[in-house]
mmCIF file of C-alpha atoms in Angstrom:
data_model
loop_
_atom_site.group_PDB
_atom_site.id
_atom_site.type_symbol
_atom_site.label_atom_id
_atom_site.label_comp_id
_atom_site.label_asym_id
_atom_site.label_seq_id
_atom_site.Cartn_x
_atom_site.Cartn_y
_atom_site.Cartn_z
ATOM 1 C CA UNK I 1 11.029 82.563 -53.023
ATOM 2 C CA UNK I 2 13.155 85.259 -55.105
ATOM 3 C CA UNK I 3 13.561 82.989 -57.888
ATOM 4 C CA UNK I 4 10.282 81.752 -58.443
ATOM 5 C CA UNK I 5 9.678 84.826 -60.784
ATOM 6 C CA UNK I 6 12.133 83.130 -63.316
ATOM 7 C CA UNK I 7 9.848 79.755 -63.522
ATOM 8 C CA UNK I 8 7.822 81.430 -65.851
ATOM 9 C CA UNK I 9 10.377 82.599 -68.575
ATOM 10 C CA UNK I 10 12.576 79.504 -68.402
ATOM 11 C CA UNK I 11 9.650 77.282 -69.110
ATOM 12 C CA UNK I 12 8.616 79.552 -72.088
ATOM 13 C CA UNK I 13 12.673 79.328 -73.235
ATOM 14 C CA UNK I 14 12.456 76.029 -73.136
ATOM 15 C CA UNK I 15 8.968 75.912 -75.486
ATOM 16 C CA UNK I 16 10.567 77.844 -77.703
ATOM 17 C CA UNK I 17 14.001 76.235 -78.265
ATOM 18 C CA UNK I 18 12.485 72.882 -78.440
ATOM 19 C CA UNK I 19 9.685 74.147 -81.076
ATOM 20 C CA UNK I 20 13.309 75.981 -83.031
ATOM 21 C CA UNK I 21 15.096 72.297 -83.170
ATOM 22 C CA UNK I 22 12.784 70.488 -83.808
ATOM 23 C CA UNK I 23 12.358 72.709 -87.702
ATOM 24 C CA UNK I 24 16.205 73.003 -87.813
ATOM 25 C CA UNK I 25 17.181 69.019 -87.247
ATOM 26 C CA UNK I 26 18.812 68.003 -90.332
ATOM 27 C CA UNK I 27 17.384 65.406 -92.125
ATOM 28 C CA UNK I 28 13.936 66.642 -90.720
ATOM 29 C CA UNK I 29 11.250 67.644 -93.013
ATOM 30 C CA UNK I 30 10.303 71.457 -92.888
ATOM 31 C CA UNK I 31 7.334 72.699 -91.219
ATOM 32 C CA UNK I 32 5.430 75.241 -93.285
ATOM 33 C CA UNK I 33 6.119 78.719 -91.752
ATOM 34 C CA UNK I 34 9.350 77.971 -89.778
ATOM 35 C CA UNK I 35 11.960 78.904 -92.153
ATOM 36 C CA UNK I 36 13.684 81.714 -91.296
ATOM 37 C CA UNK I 37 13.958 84.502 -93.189
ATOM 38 C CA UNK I 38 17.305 83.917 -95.421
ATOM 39 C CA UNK I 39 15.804 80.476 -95.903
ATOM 40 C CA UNK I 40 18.073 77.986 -93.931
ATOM 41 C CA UNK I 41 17.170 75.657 -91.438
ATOM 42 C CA UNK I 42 18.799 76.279 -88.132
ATOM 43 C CA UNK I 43 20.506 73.512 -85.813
ATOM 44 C CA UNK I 44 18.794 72.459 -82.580
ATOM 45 C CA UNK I 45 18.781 74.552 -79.450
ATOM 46 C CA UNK I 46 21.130 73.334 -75.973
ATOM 47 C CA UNK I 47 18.341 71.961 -74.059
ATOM 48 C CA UNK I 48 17.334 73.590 -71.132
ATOM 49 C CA UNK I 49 18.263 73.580 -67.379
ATOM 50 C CA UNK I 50 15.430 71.764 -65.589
ATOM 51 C CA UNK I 51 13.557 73.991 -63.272
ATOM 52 C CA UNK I 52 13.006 73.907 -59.676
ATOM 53 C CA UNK I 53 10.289 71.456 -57.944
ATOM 54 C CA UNK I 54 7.136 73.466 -57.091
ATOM 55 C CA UNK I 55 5.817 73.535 -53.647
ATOM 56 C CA UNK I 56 4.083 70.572 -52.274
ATOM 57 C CA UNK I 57 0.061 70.916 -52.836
ATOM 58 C CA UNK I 58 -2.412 70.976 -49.869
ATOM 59 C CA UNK I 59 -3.791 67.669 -48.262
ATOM 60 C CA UNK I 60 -6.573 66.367 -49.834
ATOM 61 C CA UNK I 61 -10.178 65.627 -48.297
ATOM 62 C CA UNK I 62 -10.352 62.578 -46.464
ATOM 63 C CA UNK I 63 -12.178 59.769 -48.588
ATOM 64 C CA UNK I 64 -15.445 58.222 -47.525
ATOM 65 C CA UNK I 65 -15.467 55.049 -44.642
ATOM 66 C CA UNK I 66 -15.522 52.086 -47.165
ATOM 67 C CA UNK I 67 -17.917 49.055 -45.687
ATOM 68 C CA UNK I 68 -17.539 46.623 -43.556
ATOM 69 C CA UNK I 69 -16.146 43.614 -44.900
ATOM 70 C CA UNK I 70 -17.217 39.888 -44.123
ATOM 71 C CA UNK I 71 -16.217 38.456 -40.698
ATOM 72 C CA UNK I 72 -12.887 36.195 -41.193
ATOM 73 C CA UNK I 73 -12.530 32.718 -40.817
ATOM 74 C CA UNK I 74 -12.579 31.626 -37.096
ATOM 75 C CA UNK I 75 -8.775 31.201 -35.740
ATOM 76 C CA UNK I 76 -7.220 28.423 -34.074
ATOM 77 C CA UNK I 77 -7.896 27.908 -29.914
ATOM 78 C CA UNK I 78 -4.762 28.944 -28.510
ATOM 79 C CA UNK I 79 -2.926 26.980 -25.848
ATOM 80 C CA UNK I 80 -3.511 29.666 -22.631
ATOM 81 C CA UNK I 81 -0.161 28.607 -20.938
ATOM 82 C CA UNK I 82 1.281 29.906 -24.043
ATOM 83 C CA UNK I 83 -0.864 32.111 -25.661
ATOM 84 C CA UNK I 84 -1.290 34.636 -22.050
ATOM 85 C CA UNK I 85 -3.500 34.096 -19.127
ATOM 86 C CA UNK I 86 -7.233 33.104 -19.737
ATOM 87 C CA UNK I 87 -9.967 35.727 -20.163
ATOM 88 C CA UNK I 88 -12.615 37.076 -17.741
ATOM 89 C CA UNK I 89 -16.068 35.359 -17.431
ATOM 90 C CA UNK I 90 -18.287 36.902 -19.755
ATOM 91 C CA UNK I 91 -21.905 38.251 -18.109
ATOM 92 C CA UNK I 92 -24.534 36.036 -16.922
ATOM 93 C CA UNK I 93 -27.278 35.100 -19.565
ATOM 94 C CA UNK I 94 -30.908 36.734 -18.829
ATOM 95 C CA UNK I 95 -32.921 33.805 -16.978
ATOM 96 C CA UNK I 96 -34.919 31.654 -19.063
ATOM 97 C CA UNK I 97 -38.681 31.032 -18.729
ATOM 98 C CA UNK I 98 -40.299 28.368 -16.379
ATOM 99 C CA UNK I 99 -41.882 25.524 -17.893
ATOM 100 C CA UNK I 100 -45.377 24.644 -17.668
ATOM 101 C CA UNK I 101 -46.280 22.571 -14.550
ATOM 102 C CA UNK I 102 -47.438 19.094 -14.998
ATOM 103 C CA UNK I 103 -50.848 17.941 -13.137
ATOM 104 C CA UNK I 104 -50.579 15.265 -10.908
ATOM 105 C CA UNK I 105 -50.830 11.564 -11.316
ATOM 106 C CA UNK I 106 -53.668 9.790 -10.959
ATOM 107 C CA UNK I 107 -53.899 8.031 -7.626
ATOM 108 C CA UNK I 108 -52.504 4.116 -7.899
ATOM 109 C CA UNK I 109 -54.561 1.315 -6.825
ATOM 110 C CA UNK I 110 -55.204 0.492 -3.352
ATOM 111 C CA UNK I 111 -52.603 -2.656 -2.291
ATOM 112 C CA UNK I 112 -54.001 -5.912 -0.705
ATOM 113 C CA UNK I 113 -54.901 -5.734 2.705
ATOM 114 C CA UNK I 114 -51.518 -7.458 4.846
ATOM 115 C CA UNK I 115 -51.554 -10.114 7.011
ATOM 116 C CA UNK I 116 -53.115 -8.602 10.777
ATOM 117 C CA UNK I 117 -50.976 -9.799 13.672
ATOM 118 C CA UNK I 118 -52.965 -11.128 16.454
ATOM 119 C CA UNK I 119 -51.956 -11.487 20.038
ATOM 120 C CA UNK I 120 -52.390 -14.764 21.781
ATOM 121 C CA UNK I 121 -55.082 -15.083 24.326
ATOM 122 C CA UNK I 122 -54.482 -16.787 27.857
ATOM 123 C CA UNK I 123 -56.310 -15.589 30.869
ATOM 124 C CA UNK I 124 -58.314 -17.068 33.725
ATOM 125 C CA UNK I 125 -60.308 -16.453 36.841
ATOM 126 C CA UNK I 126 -61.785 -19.397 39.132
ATOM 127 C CA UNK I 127 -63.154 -19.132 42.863
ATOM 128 C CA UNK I 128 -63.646 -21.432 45.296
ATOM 129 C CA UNK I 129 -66.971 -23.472 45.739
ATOM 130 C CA UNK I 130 -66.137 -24.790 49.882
ATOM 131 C CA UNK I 131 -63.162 -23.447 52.407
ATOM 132 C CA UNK I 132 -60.660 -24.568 53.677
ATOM 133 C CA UNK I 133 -58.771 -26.683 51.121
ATOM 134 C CA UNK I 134 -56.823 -29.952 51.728
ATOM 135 C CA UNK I 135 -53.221 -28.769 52.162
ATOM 136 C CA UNK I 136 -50.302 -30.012 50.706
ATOM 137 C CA UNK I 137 -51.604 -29.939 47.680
ATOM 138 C CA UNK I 138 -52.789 -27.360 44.208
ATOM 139 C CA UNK I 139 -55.770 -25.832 45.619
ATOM 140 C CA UNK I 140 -58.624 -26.603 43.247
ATOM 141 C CA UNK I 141 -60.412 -23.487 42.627
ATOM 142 C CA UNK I 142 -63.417 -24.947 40.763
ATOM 143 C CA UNK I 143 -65.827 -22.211 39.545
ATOM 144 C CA UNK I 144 -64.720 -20.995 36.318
ATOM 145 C CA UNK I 145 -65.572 -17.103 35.623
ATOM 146 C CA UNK I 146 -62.796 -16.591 32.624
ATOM 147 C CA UNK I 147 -60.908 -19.166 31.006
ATOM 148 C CA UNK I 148 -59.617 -18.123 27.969
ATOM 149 C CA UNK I 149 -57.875 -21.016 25.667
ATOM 150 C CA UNK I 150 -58.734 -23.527 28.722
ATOM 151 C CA UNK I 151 -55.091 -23.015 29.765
ATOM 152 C CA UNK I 152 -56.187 -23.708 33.321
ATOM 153 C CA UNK I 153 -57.522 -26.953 34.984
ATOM 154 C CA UNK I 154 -59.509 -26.577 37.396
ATOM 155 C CA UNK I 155 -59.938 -30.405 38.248
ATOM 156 C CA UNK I 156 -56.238 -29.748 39.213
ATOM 157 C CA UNK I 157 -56.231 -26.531 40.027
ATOM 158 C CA UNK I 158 -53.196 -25.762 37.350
ATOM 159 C CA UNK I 159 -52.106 -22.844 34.962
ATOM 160 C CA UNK I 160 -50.274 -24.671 31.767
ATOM 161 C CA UNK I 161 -48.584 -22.243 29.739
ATOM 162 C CA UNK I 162 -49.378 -22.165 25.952
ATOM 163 C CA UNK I 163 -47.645 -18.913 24.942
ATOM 164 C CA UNK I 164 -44.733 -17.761 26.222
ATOM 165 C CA UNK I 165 -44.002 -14.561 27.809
ATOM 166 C CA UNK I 166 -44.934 -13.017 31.048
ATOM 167 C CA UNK I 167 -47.881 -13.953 33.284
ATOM 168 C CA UNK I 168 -49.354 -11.957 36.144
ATOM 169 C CA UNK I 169 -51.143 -14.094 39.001
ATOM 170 C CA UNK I 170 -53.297 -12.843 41.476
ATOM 171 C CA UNK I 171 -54.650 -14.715 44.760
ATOM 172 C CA UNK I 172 -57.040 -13.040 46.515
ATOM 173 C CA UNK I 173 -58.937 -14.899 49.522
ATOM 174 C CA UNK I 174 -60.798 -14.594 52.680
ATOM 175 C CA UNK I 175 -59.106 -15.513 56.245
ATOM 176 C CA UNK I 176 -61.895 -16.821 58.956
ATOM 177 C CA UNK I 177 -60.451 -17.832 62.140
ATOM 178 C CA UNK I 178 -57.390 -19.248 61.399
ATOM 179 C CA UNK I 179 -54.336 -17.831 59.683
ATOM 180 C CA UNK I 180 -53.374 -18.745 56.658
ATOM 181 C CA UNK I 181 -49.542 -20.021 55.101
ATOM 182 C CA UNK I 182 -49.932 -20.087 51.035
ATOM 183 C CA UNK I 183 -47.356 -20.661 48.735
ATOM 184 C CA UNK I 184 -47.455 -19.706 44.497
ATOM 185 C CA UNK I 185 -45.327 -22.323 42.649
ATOM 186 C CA UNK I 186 -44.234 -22.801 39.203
ATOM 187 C CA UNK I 187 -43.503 -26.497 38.475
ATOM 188 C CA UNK I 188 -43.293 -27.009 42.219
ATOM 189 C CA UNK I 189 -40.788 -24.711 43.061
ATOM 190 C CA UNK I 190 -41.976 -21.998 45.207
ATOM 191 C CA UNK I 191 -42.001 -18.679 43.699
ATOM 192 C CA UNK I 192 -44.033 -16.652 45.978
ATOM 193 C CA UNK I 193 -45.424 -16.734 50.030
ATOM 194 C CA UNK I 194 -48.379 -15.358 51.266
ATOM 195 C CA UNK I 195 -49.567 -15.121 54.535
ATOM 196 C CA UNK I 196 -51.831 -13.480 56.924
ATOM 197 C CA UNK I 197 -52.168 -13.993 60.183
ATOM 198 C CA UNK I 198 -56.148 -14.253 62.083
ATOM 199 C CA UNK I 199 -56.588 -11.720 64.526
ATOM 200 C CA UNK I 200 -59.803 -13.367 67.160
ATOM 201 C CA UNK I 201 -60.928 -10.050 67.906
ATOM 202 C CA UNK I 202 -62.194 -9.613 64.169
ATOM 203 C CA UNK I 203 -64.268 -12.163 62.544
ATOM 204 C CA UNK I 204 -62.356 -12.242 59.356
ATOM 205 C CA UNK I 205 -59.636 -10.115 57.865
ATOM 206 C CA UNK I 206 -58.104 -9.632 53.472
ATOM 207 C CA UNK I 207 -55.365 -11.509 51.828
ATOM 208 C CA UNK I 208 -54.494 -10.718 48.558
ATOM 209 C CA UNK I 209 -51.479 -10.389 46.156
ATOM 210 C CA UNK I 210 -49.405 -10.823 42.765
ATOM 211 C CA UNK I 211 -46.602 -11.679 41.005
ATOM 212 C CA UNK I 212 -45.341 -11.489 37.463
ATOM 213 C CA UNK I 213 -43.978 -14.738 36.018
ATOM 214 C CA UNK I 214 -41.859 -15.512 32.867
ATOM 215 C CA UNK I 215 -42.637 -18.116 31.262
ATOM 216 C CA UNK I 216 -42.223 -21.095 29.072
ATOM 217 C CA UNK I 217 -44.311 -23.245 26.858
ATOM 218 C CA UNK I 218 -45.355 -26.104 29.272
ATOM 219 C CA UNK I 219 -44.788 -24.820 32.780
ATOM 220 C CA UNK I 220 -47.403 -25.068 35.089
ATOM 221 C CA UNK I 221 -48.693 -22.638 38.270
ATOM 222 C CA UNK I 222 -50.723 -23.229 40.756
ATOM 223 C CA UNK I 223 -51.663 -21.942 44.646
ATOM 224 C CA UNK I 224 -50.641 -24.658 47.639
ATOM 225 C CA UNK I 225 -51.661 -24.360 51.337
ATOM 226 C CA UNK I 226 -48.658 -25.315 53.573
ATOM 227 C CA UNK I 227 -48.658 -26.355 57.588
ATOM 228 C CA UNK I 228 -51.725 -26.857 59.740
ATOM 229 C CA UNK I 229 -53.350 -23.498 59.492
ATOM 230 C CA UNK I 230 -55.751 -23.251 56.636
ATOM 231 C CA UNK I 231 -58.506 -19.907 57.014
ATOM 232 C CA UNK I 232 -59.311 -19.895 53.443
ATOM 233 C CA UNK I 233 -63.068 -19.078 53.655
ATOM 234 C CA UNK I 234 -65.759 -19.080 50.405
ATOM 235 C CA UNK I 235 -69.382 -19.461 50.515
ATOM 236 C CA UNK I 236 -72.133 -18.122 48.433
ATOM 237 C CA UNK I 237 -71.601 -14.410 49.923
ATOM 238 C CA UNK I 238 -67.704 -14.497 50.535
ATOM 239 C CA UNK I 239 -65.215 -15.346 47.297
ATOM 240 C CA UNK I 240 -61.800 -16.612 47.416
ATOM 241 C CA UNK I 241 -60.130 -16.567 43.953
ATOM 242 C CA UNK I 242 -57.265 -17.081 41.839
ATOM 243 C CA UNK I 243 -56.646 -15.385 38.811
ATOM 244 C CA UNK I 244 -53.709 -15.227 36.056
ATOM 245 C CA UNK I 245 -53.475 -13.362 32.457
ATOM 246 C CA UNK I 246 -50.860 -12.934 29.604
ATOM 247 C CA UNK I 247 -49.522 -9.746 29.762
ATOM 248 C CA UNK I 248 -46.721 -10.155 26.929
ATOM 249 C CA UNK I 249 -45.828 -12.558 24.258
ATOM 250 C CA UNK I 250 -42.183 -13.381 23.495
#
């Protein structure tokens, strides 16, 4: 910092010499009013030394943001097992609106009516119009009260299945003073007994009962008085019946 006084002077030595050689250079025309006094042009000055660098100037003011330029072409998709581990799952999207709701369909036509299943008929009930039946034999009950489909005979005193499935047969008769042996057979084979016995000391006593049959198309049932004893009793005030019904169909 001592020597920064001599900038000045050496910059002014320098003005001058140059200015002095330039009118002295042989061969160079003279400028008006740089002769010297005697009248000869002098030779050129030993240039100067140069002179020491300055200190550096202050910073400038930063310059103003320029704009934002256009976005740059979209880049290549990288291959993640190469290019680093894949990125987080960006935010959920806001949820969009509902759409409108239809209105219902108008209702379809009504379909045909389908076929209606129909169970089979086959019942009976027939009494007896005199006691004491031949035995031995079907007994004819001969007064018809049900006979549905006419599946039962009573000139022979049969059932002859129609439909098959299960039948439930009923006997029920009055006992007058004898005792009474009755058998229930399908096809003559005997399927079911009944008995009661006659008691003298009453005048008449109950017999009734029942049995569920399965059966086939064509078999036949009927009620049989076996042995001596026959105290099957009917007259226009007393009833001795036999009755028999489908219960299912197969």
């Amino acid at each position: 910092m001592s020597r920064l006084w001599l900038l000045p002077l050496l910059l002014l030595s320098l003005h001058a010499t140059s200015a002095a050689g330039a009118q002295e250079e042989p061969g160079v025309a003279e400028c008006p009013g740089q002769r010297c006094a005697c009248g000869c042009v002098g030779t050129a000055g030993i240039p100067g030394l140069h002179g020491q660098l300055g200190a550096a100037g202050r910073d400038g003011r930063d310059g103003r943001d320029g704009s934002i330029g256009p976005p740059g072409p979209k880049g290549d998709v990288g291959n993640s097992a190469v290019d680093g581990a894949k990125g987080e799952p960006g935010f959920p999207g806001r949820t969009g609106m509902h759409g409108e709701l239809g209105r219902p369909g108008q209702p379809g036509m009504k379909g045909d009516p389908g076929d209606c299943a129909t169970m089979p008929k086959s019942a009976f009930t027939a009494k007896l119009s005199a006691p004491r039946p031949a035995s031995g034999s079907p007994i004819k009950f001969d007064v018809i009260l049900t006979n549905s489909g006419n599946h039962y005979d009573p000139s022979t005193g049969k059932f002859t299945c129609v439909h098959p499935g299960a039948y439930y047969f009923v006997f029920h008769a009055c006992v007058y003073s004898e005792s009474v042996f009755t058998h229930l057979k399908r096809n003559g084979e005997v399927v079911h007994k009944f008995h009661s016995a006659w008691v003298s000391s009453w005048p008449g006593v109950a017999l009734s009962g029942g049995a569920v049959l399965s059966l086939k198309a064509g078999d036949q049932v009927w009620l049989e008085v076996t042995g001596a004893h026959n105290g099957i009793f009917s007259r226009s005030d007393i009833d001795s019946s036999f009755s028999g019904f489908l219960l299912s169909p197969e």
